[in-house]
Structure formats: C-alpha cells, structure tokens
Short mmCIF file of C-alpha atoms in Angstrom, two decimals:
data_model
loop_
_atom_site.label_atom_id
_atom_site.label_comp_id
_atom_site.label_asym_id
_atom_site.label_seq_id
_atom_site.Cartn_x
_atom_site.Cartn_y
_atom_site.Cartn_z
CA MET A 1 -3.50 38.53 -42.62
CA ILE A 2 -1.99 41.26 -40.36
CA LYS A 3 -1.96 38.82 -37.45
CA LYS A 4 -0.23 36.15 -39.44
CA PHE A 5 2.37 38.71 -40.49
CA PHE A 6 3.17 39.64 -36.92
CA ASP A 7 3.25 35.97 -35.88
CA LEU A 8 5.85 35.38 -38.66
CA VAL A 9 7.85 38.37 -37.47
CA LEU A 10 7.83 37.03 -33.89
CA GLN A 11 8.96 33.53 -35.05
CA TYR A 12 11.96 35.05 -36.98
CA ARG A 13 12.88 37.15 -33.93
CA VAL A 14 12.94 34.08 -31.74
CA ALA A 15 15.09 32.13 -34.26
CA LEU A 16 17.55 35.07 -34.70
CA PHE A 17 17.94 35.52 -30.94
CA ALA A 18 18.73 31.75 -30.56
CA LEU A 19 21.25 31.87 -33.38
CA VAL A 20 23.05 34.79 -31.83
CA LEU A 21 22.92 33.36 -28.34
CA VAL A 22 24.50 29.85 -28.84
CA GLY A 23 24.48 29.08 -32.55
CA LEU A 24 22.81 26.43 -34.56
CA PRO A 25 21.76 24.13 -31.66
CA ALA A 26 19.74 27.02 -30.15
CA LEU A 27 18.25 27.67 -33.52
CA ILE A 28 16.81 24.13 -33.49
CA ILE A 29 15.59 24.72 -29.90
CA ALA A 30 13.85 27.99 -30.83
CA VAL A 31 11.98 26.31 -33.64
CA ALA A 32 10.64 23.83 -31.09
CA ILE A 33 9.70 26.60 -28.65
CA MET A 34 7.71 28.37 -31.32
CA ARG A 35 5.48 25.35 -31.63
CA VAL A 36 4.16 25.72 -28.02
CA GLN A 37 2.45 28.30 -25.94
CA SER A 38 4.29 29.68 -22.90
CA THR A 39 3.82 32.59 -20.53
CA GLU A 40 7.57 33.02 -20.43
CA SER A 41 9.68 34.74 -23.12
CA VAL A 42 11.92 32.62 -25.32
CA GLU A 43 14.81 34.39 -23.74
CA THR A 44 13.81 33.26 -20.35
CA ILE A 45 13.07 29.73 -21.40
CA THR A 46 16.43 29.41 -23.13
CA ALA A 47 18.26 30.84 -20.14
CA HIS A 48 16.50 28.36 -17.85
CA TRP A 49 17.22 25.45 -20.13
CA THR A 50 20.95 26.29 -20.49
CA ILE A 51 21.60 25.79 -16.75
CA SER A 52 19.83 22.43 -16.61
CA GLY A 53 21.35 18.98 -16.77
CA HIS A 54 19.46 18.50 -20.05
CA ALA A 55 21.73 21.04 -21.68
CA ASP A 56 25.04 19.94 -20.28
CA PHE A 57 27.02 18.86 -23.38
CA THR A 58 29.85 17.77 -21.04
CA SER A 59 27.74 15.37 -18.94
CA ARG A 60 28.54 11.65 -19.02
CA SER A 61 24.85 11.21 -19.95
CA PHE A 62 25.81 12.56 -23.33
CA THR A 63 29.60 11.91 -23.69
CA PHE A 64 29.77 8.32 -22.48
CA TRP A 65 30.02 6.97 -26.04
CA ASP A 66 32.36 9.59 -27.49
CA ASP A 67 35.33 7.14 -27.54
CA ASN A 68 33.38 4.31 -29.18
CA ASP A 69 34.49 3.16 -32.62
CA PRO A 70 32.47 4.43 -34.35
CA PRO A 71 31.42 7.16 -31.91
CA MET A 72 27.67 6.50 -31.79
CA VAL A 73 25.08 6.28 -29.07
CA PRO A 74 23.70 2.69 -29.16
CA ALA A 75 20.10 2.23 -30.14
CA ASP A 76 19.25 0.76 -26.70
CA CYS A 77 20.44 3.98 -25.01
CA ALA A 78 19.57 6.62 -27.62
CA ALA A 79 15.96 7.22 -26.76
CA CYS A 80 17.04 9.17 -23.67
CA HIS A 81 20.64 10.07 -24.36
CA SER A 82 20.36 11.60 -27.79
CA LEU A 83 17.91 14.12 -29.29
CA HIS A 84 17.95 12.11 -32.58
CA GLY A 85 17.20 8.91 -30.65
CA MET A 86 14.29 10.53 -28.79
CA LEU A 87 12.71 11.75 -32.03
CA ASP A 88 13.26 8.34 -33.60
CA PHE A 89 11.74 6.54 -30.53
CA VAL A 90 8.49 8.58 -30.50
CA GLY A 91 8.07 8.21 -34.28
CA GLU A 92 8.56 11.91 -35.05
CA ARG A 93 10.78 11.08 -37.97
CA GLY A 94 8.45 8.65 -39.63
CA THR A 95 9.94 5.58 -37.87
CA ALA A 96 7.89 3.10 -35.84
CA ALA A 97 7.31 4.39 -32.33
CA GLY A 98 8.48 2.41 -29.35
CA SER A 99 12.02 1.63 -30.35
CA VAL A 100 15.11 3.34 -31.88
CA SER A 101 15.78 2.18 -35.38
CA ALA A 102 19.58 2.43 -35.35
CA ASP A 103 22.60 3.76 -33.41
CA MET A 104 22.58 7.57 -33.28
CA PRO A 105 25.27 10.28 -33.68
CA ILE A 106 26.94 11.62 -30.55
CA GLY A 107 26.94 15.31 -29.73
CA SER A 108 23.34 16.12 -28.87
CA VAL A 109 21.58 16.79 -25.64
CA VAL A 110 17.94 16.88 -24.49
CA SER A 111 17.01 20.10 -26.22
CA CYS A 112 13.47 21.56 -26.62
CA ALA A 113 12.61 19.51 -29.78
CA ALA A 114 12.98 16.28 -27.69
CA CYS A 115 9.82 17.17 -25.70
CA HIS A 116 8.16 19.71 -27.86
CA ASN A 117 7.16 17.75 -30.96
CA ASP A 118 3.79 16.54 -32.25
CA ALA A 119 4.43 12.82 -31.32
CA VAL A 120 5.17 13.58 -27.67
CA HIS A 121 2.35 16.13 -27.39
CA GLN A 122 -0.08 13.40 -28.48
CA MET A 123 1.28 10.66 -26.15
CA GLN A 124 -1.30 9.72 -23.51
CA MET A 125 0.21 6.41 -22.33
CA VAL A 126 3.86 5.36 -21.51
CA THR A 127 5.14 1.79 -21.31
CA PHE A 128 7.52 1.00 -18.42
CA PRO A 129 10.17 -1.82 -18.25
CA SER A 130 7.67 -4.09 -16.51
CA SER A 131 5.43 -3.72 -19.61
CA ALA A 132 2.94 -1.78 -17.51
CA VAL A 133 1.21 0.92 -19.53
CA VAL A 134 0.78 4.04 -17.49
CA GLU A 135 -1.29 7.22 -18.11
CA ALA A 136 0.74 10.33 -18.93
CA ARG A 137 -0.85 13.38 -17.47
CA GLY A 138 -0.42 16.78 -19.10
CA SER A 139 3.06 17.19 -20.48
CA GLU A 140 4.82 14.46 -18.40
CA ALA A 141 5.18 11.79 -21.18
CA SER A 142 8.80 12.56 -21.96
CA CYS A 143 9.64 12.68 -18.27
CA LEU A 144 8.10 9.25 -17.76
CA MET A 145 9.83 7.79 -20.67
CA CYS A 146 13.38 8.70 -19.45
CA HIS A 147 13.10 8.48 -15.76
CA GLN A 148 11.59 5.04 -15.46
CA GLY A 149 14.79 3.01 -15.30
CA THR A 150 15.55 -0.01 -17.42
CA GLU A 151 14.63 -2.87 -15.05
CA SER A 152 11.65 -3.83 -12.87
CA ALA A 153 10.19 -6.28 -10.41
CA ASP A 154 9.46 -8.51 -13.32
CA SER A 155 13.05 -8.64 -14.69
CA VAL A 156 14.37 -9.44 -11.20
CA ASP A 157 11.83 -12.29 -10.87
CA GLN A 158 12.80 -13.54 -14.29
CA ALA A 159 16.47 -13.73 -13.21
CA ILE A 160 15.91 -15.52 -9.89
CA GLY A 161 12.76 -17.48 -10.51
CA GLY A 162 12.79 -21.07 -9.33
CA LEU A 163 16.14 -20.78 -7.58
CA ASP A 164 16.90 -21.49 -3.89
CA ASP A 165 17.02 -18.27 -1.93
CA ASP A 166 20.36 -18.69 -0.19
CA VAL A 167 22.39 -20.56 -2.83
CA VAL A 168 25.04 -18.78 -4.86
CA TYR A 169 24.60 -19.10 -8.59
CA ASP A 170 27.30 -18.19 -11.03
CA GLU A 171 24.73 -16.92 -13.57
CA LEU A 172 23.35 -14.34 -11.20
CA GLY A 173 24.66 -10.81 -10.96
CA PHE A 174 23.65 -7.37 -9.64
CA ILE A 175 20.63 -5.97 -11.52
CA ASN A 176 21.10 -2.19 -11.98
CA VAL A 177 17.78 -0.33 -12.30
CA HIS A 178 19.67 2.60 -13.95
CA TYR A 179 19.72 6.25 -12.77
CA HIS A 180 17.30 9.01 -11.53
CA VAL A 181 14.33 6.65 -11.58
CA SER A 182 11.88 9.15 -10.25
CA ALA A 183 9.03 8.22 -12.55
CA ALA A 184 9.25 4.53 -11.41
CA THR A 185 9.16 5.70 -7.83
CA MET A 186 6.24 8.06 -8.40
CA MET A 187 4.18 5.40 -10.17
CA GLY A 188 4.70 2.80 -7.37
CA THR A 189 3.10 -0.55 -8.01
CA THR A 190 1.42 0.83 -11.11
CA ALA A 191 4.77 0.54 -12.83
CA ARG A 192 6.40 -2.12 -10.62
CA GLY A 193 9.73 -0.40 -10.72
CA GLY A 194 10.90 -1.67 -7.35
CA TYR A 195 11.11 -5.36 -6.42
CA GLU A 196 7.68 -6.24 -5.00
CA TYR A 197 7.20 -9.32 -2.81
CA PRO A 198 4.40 -11.76 -3.46
CA MET A 199 1.27 -11.23 -1.45
CA ALA A 200 2.41 -7.83 -0.18
CA VAL A 201 0.35 -4.74 -1.07
CA TYR A 202 2.10 -1.66 -2.43
CA GLU A 203 1.31 1.97 -2.96
CA GLY A 204 0.33 3.02 -6.47
CA ARG A 205 0.92 6.36 -8.14
CA PHE A 206 1.57 9.02 -5.54
CA GLU A 207 -1.39 11.31 -5.57
CA HIS A 208 -0.26 14.50 -3.98
CA THR A 209 -2.65 17.45 -4.27
CA PRO A 210 -4.79 18.52 -7.23
CA ASP A 211 -2.30 21.26 -8.15
CA PHE A 212 0.72 19.01 -7.81
CA GLN A 213 0.05 15.91 -9.87
CA THR A 214 2.72 15.95 -12.64
CA CYS A 215 6.46 16.38 -12.92
CA SER A 216 6.34 19.91 -14.15
CA SER A 217 3.96 21.03 -11.40
CA CYS A 218 6.86 20.67 -8.92
CA HIS A 219 9.90 20.89 -11.24
CA ASP A 220 10.38 23.82 -13.56
CA ALA A 221 10.09 22.21 -17.02
CA HIS A 222 13.25 23.97 -18.37
CA ASN A 223 15.73 24.39 -15.52
CA LEU A 224 14.34 21.30 -13.73
CA ARG A 225 14.59 22.91 -10.29
CA VAL A 226 11.98 22.77 -7.55
CA GLU A 227 10.74 26.10 -6.13
CA PRO A 228 10.41 25.39 -2.43
CA LEU A 229 8.08 28.37 -1.70
CA GLN A 230 5.36 26.83 -3.75
CA CYS A 231 5.21 24.08 -1.12
CA SER A 232 4.98 26.47 1.83
CA THR A 233 1.33 27.08 1.36
CA CYS A 234 0.67 23.72 3.00
CA HIS A 235 4.16 23.05 4.47
CA SER A 236 4.81 26.26 6.40
CA ASN A 237 8.26 25.07 7.55
CA VAL A 238 9.56 25.07 4.00
CA VAL A 239 11.60 28.09 2.90
CA THR A 240 14.72 26.66 1.28
CA TYR A 241 15.34 23.63 -0.97
CA GLU A 242 16.93 21.91 2.04
CA ASP A 243 13.71 22.28 3.98
CA LEU A 244 11.92 19.89 1.67
CA ARG A 245 13.44 16.96 3.50
CA ASP A 246 11.65 18.09 6.57
CA ILE A 247 8.19 17.59 5.09
CA ARG A 248 5.99 14.77 6.34
CA ASP A 249 2.28 14.26 5.96
CA ASP A 250 1.51 11.85 8.85
CA ARG A 251 2.66 11.15 12.35
CA THR A 252 3.39 7.45 12.12
CA ASP A 253 6.71 6.66 13.75
CA TYR A 254 7.85 4.24 11.02
CA ASP A 255 11.40 3.83 12.27
CA GLY A 256 10.38 3.64 15.95
CA ASP A 257 12.73 6.25 17.29
CA GLY A 258 10.03 8.28 19.03
CA ASP A 259 10.42 11.32 16.71
CA THR A 260 7.31 11.95 14.64
CA ARG A 261 8.11 15.51 13.68
CA LYS A 262 11.20 14.96 11.52
CA GLY A 263 10.80 14.74 7.79
CA ILE A 264 9.70 11.56 6.13
CA ALA A 265 13.11 11.61 4.29
CA LEU A 266 14.85 10.85 7.56
CA GLU A 267 12.52 7.90 8.16
CA ILE A 268 13.54 6.59 4.72
CA ASP A 269 17.24 7.20 5.50
CA THR A 270 16.87 5.01 8.60
CA PHE A 271 15.20 2.16 6.76
CA HIS A 272 17.88 2.48 4.07
CA ASP A 273 20.72 2.30 6.61
CA ILE A 274 19.16 -0.68 8.36
CA LEU A 275 18.84 -2.53 5.02
CA TYR A 276 22.45 -1.84 4.16
CA GLU A 277 23.74 -3.25 7.46
CA ALA A 278 21.41 -6.23 6.93
CA ILE A 279 22.91 -6.83 3.49
CA ARG A 280 26.43 -6.74 4.88
CA THR A 281 25.61 -9.17 7.70
CA TYR A 282 23.83 -11.49 5.32
CA ALA A 283 26.71 -11.49 2.74
CA ASP A 284 29.25 -12.02 5.58
CA GLU A 285 27.47 -14.70 7.63
CA VAL A 286 25.41 -16.64 5.04
CA LEU A 287 27.38 -16.23 1.79
CA ASP A 288 30.81 -15.95 3.48
CA ALA A 289 31.69 -13.12 1.07
CA PRO A 290 31.87 -9.68 2.70
CA ILE A 291 30.33 -6.83 0.63
CA VAL A 292 30.54 -3.06 0.44
CA TYR A 293 28.56 -0.51 -1.67
CA SER A 294 29.59 2.65 -3.32
CA SER A 295 26.86 4.77 -4.97
CA GLN A 296 29.33 6.59 -7.21
CA ARG A 297 31.24 3.70 -8.69
CA PHE A 298 29.88 1.15 -11.12
CA PRO A 299 29.00 -1.66 -10.59
CA TYR A 300 28.32 -0.37 -6.98
CA PHE A 301 28.70 -3.55 -5.06
CA PHE A 302 32.28 -4.79 -4.37
CA ASN A 303 34.09 -7.36 -2.31
CA ASP A 304 34.98 -5.98 1.09
CA VAL A 305 38.72 -6.95 0.98
CA SER A 306 39.52 -5.43 4.36
CA GLU A 307 36.29 -6.95 5.87
CA GLY A 308 35.88 -3.74 7.95
CA GLY A 309 32.96 -2.26 6.08
CA GLU A 310 34.95 0.83 5.07
CA ILE A 311 35.20 1.74 1.42
CA ASP A 312 38.80 1.53 0.30
CA PRO A 313 39.15 3.49 -2.97
CA ALA A 314 41.67 0.87 -4.20
CA ASP A 315 38.91 -1.76 -4.09
CA LEU A 316 36.46 0.17 -6.21
CA ASN A 317 37.32 -1.26 -9.56
CA PHE A 318 35.48 -3.58 -11.91
CA GLY A 319 37.85 -6.40 -11.26
CA ASN A 320 36.80 -6.37 -7.67
CA ARG A 321 33.11 -6.31 -8.31
CA TYR A 322 30.94 -8.50 -6.12
CA THR A 323 30.13 -11.84 -7.79
CA THR A 324 28.69 -13.99 -4.92
CA TRP A 325 24.99 -13.50 -5.66
CA SER A 326 22.08 -15.54 -4.23
CA PRO A 327 18.57 -14.78 -5.25
CA ARG A 328 17.73 -13.19 -1.83
CA LEU A 329 20.75 -10.87 -2.18
CA VAL A 330 19.82 -10.01 -5.81
CA ARG A 331 16.37 -8.75 -4.85
CA VAL A 332 17.38 -6.83 -1.64
CA ALA A 333 20.31 -5.26 -3.38
CA TYR A 334 18.06 -4.24 -6.23
CA ASN A 335 15.73 -2.37 -3.86
CA TYR A 336 18.58 -0.81 -1.93
CA HIS A 337 20.07 0.64 -5.06
CA PHE A 338 16.68 1.54 -6.49
CA VAL A 339 16.08 3.85 -3.54
CA GLN A 340 19.63 5.22 -3.71
CA LYS A 341 19.19 6.20 -7.32
CA ASP A 342 16.15 8.39 -6.53
CA PRO A 343 17.37 11.13 -4.20
CA GLY A 344 13.83 12.62 -4.25
CA ALA A 345 12.05 9.34 -3.32
CA TYR A 346 10.73 11.02 -0.15
CA ALA A 347 8.77 13.47 -2.33
CA HIS A 348 8.02 11.17 -5.33
CA ASN A 349 6.42 8.36 -3.28
CA PRO A 350 7.48 7.96 0.32
CA ARG A 351 5.09 5.17 1.21
CA TYR A 352 6.17 2.97 -1.69
CA THR A 353 9.75 3.60 -0.84
CA LEU A 354 9.29 2.64 2.81
CA GLN A 355 7.39 -0.53 1.75
CA LEU A 356 10.17 -1.62 -0.51
CA LEU A 357 12.77 -1.10 2.15
CA TYR A 358 10.69 -2.68 4.97
CA ASP A 359 9.96 -5.80 2.83
CA SER A 360 13.67 -6.10 1.89
CA ILE A 361 14.71 -5.95 5.57
CA SER A 362 12.07 -8.55 6.40
CA ASP A 363 13.38 -10.73 3.61
CA ILE A 364 16.89 -10.73 5.08
CA ASN A 365 15.40 -11.33 8.52
CA GLN A 366 14.23 -14.69 7.33
CA SER A 367 17.88 -15.76 6.99
CA VAL A 368 19.81 -13.70 9.57
CA PRO A 369 18.23 -11.87 12.51
CA VAL A 370 17.51 -8.13 11.98
CA GLU A 371 16.03 -6.07 14.77
CA MET A 372 12.61 -5.04 13.37
CA ALA A 373 10.31 -4.82 16.30
CA ALA A 374 10.27 -0.97 16.32
CA LEU A 375 9.71 -0.70 12.52
CA THR A 376 6.32 -0.05 11.00
CA ARG A 377 5.36 -0.82 7.38
CA PRO A 378 3.16 1.88 5.81
#
C-alpha cells in the first residue's frame, strides 16, 4: 500500500513538471513516459525529446498540410506525420491495426505516446512497402514503421514490368521512395527497399555487433543523436560525429582508387557520383533529354535547360520536372535517390548500398559505356 502511494505521488510529480514546462502537450507526453521504465529522469527525457526533430512543431513533416482545406493530415500520411494517426494505425484507439481510419487533425508531432503505448510495445513484426514482414527487435518497431519509405523494388517492377528498357513511355515517372529511409537500408534485401536486379544477390539485415543491433542502440531514443564515443571501443579513430564517416570494416578497394584506409562512406560517395554522371550521360545520349538532380527540391529530377550539368535555381520548379522516362532510367534514378535519402547509409548497411549503386551503374553500362573496370561489387 505504501509503495503504491509513493508510485502515485511520483506520477503526479511527473505530470505536474510536464504541465509547467510546456503545457498540455507535455502532460500527454509525461503520461506516456510513466508507462515505461527508464534509467533517466523524466526531466532529462523531456529535455532530450524537445531538441529532436520529432518535437519540432515547425517542421514541414508536421506543417505540410496546414493550408489544406480542411487542414487535415491525409490518412495515407498520418501514421507517421501525426500522433493521432500513429495511435490509429497501431490500433491503440480500438481501430483496426495496419491502416489509418480517417484523415487526422494537424498540430501534433511524434511525442512519447506515439512509441510508448501498449500496441507498439507488443509489436514483434513490421510490414514494409514490399509486403515483406520483418522482425522488430526490442523497441525498434515504431522506428521501422516510419523510416521504411513508401516504395520498394516491387513497386518499381510493377511500374516498368514488360516494357522495353530504353523506350520512353508517357505513363512512366520518377518513383520517390520518400525520406530518411534508414530502416529500409538497414534491412537490405529482407525488406527490398532498394531496386534489386534479377539474379543478383543482396545483403540482408545489417548485423553489426551484439551490442549494436537496433536503432536505439546507436541513436538516443529521445534526442535521436548518435554518441560517437560509444563507437570508439572498436573504432579507435572515432572521437567526433564527423569521424563516423571514416569507419570501415574491411580493406576491399571498392572504388579502385588505391586507398583502402578511407571510410566506407567515401567509397559510397564515389559510386554515387559515378552513377549520377552515368545517368546524365544516358539521358543525354540515349533519351536526348538532358537531366539534372537536386536533392532539396521536389520532384528532384529536372530538365537540364542549359545542358551544362549545372543546377540553375530558375529551373528547379515543378513545371520543369523531368518527364522523359524509360524503364532503365526509372530504376537507376530510384536507386540513386534511395541512397541520397539515407545520409547514414554507410552505417546502416554499407554493402547493400554499394550493391545497389554498382548494379545501377552496370545497368546503364549496358546502354552507354561507363568505366567500371576498377570497381568491385561487395
């Protein structure tokens, strides 16, 4: 009885602190925190969360639909861009799990209740856009749900199936995997997030070390940051966050430049750059429609009006979007953008990333020559 009394006092203290700190939203957060065990105080957890992207009420991730009429988050987006949608999607509100039942109100973020609820705690499997069902280890289910992208190898194949590789089709267009697709990268061919070529073998889930197997074993679960010093036990060169890009776990010279000491991230960068130049050459010489890419402007691929390869801000508008799509260009552009939209691909699954890029370069090489003799596929 006495223990229950003090537990109740602690719960009210947490709720009062949250209410004073940032008002009603934090009160809701605190209630969720009280349902889980943590070695950190609620004050520390709340402070960590408030500096994360999940708490940014001004982010386009949460404000994109503010000017809609009515201002609602569409059901197709709400599972990850609305607290209400997430709770609906996992069935926490009595709805059927696996879909959002309706458009959801704007104005919420990914607060604690999104991840700390009974439905998510009980999730052991997560379905990816490819329909692959993947094991969720520990507390990573909510991470896998919202960082898996919205497309897959399967949806690309569905779009281009049965079409001639180098013929332009009006019905084709760029397929955007979405953003921050780290879960799709980490799962590799288990989830089929990247475009995978028939008969090729791809890396599955990236198995790091026993102590670093899940999202939250590398990322702080609340501020989302990586603490680089936890890597230095094995990677002695790592002191700062920037040093993470210098990590590599083998001495294969994938890009053939003779340097086997640089980080695997730089090997990926080289493959990525080669693929972009190959895409530009293919679009120019085979499709007779020069192309440029901007990672920061939707829909990312645009007509190269100047034909110089330089990005002219005046050309980065939806009216100048690239529309000359062949099946070959659709799949290689998909992989190029897939890698671009996971800045941590070198840590999440470097071999899968290199395999996707190598195979895409090889794909273009079947149509226009690309110098690949020095490249090695993992």
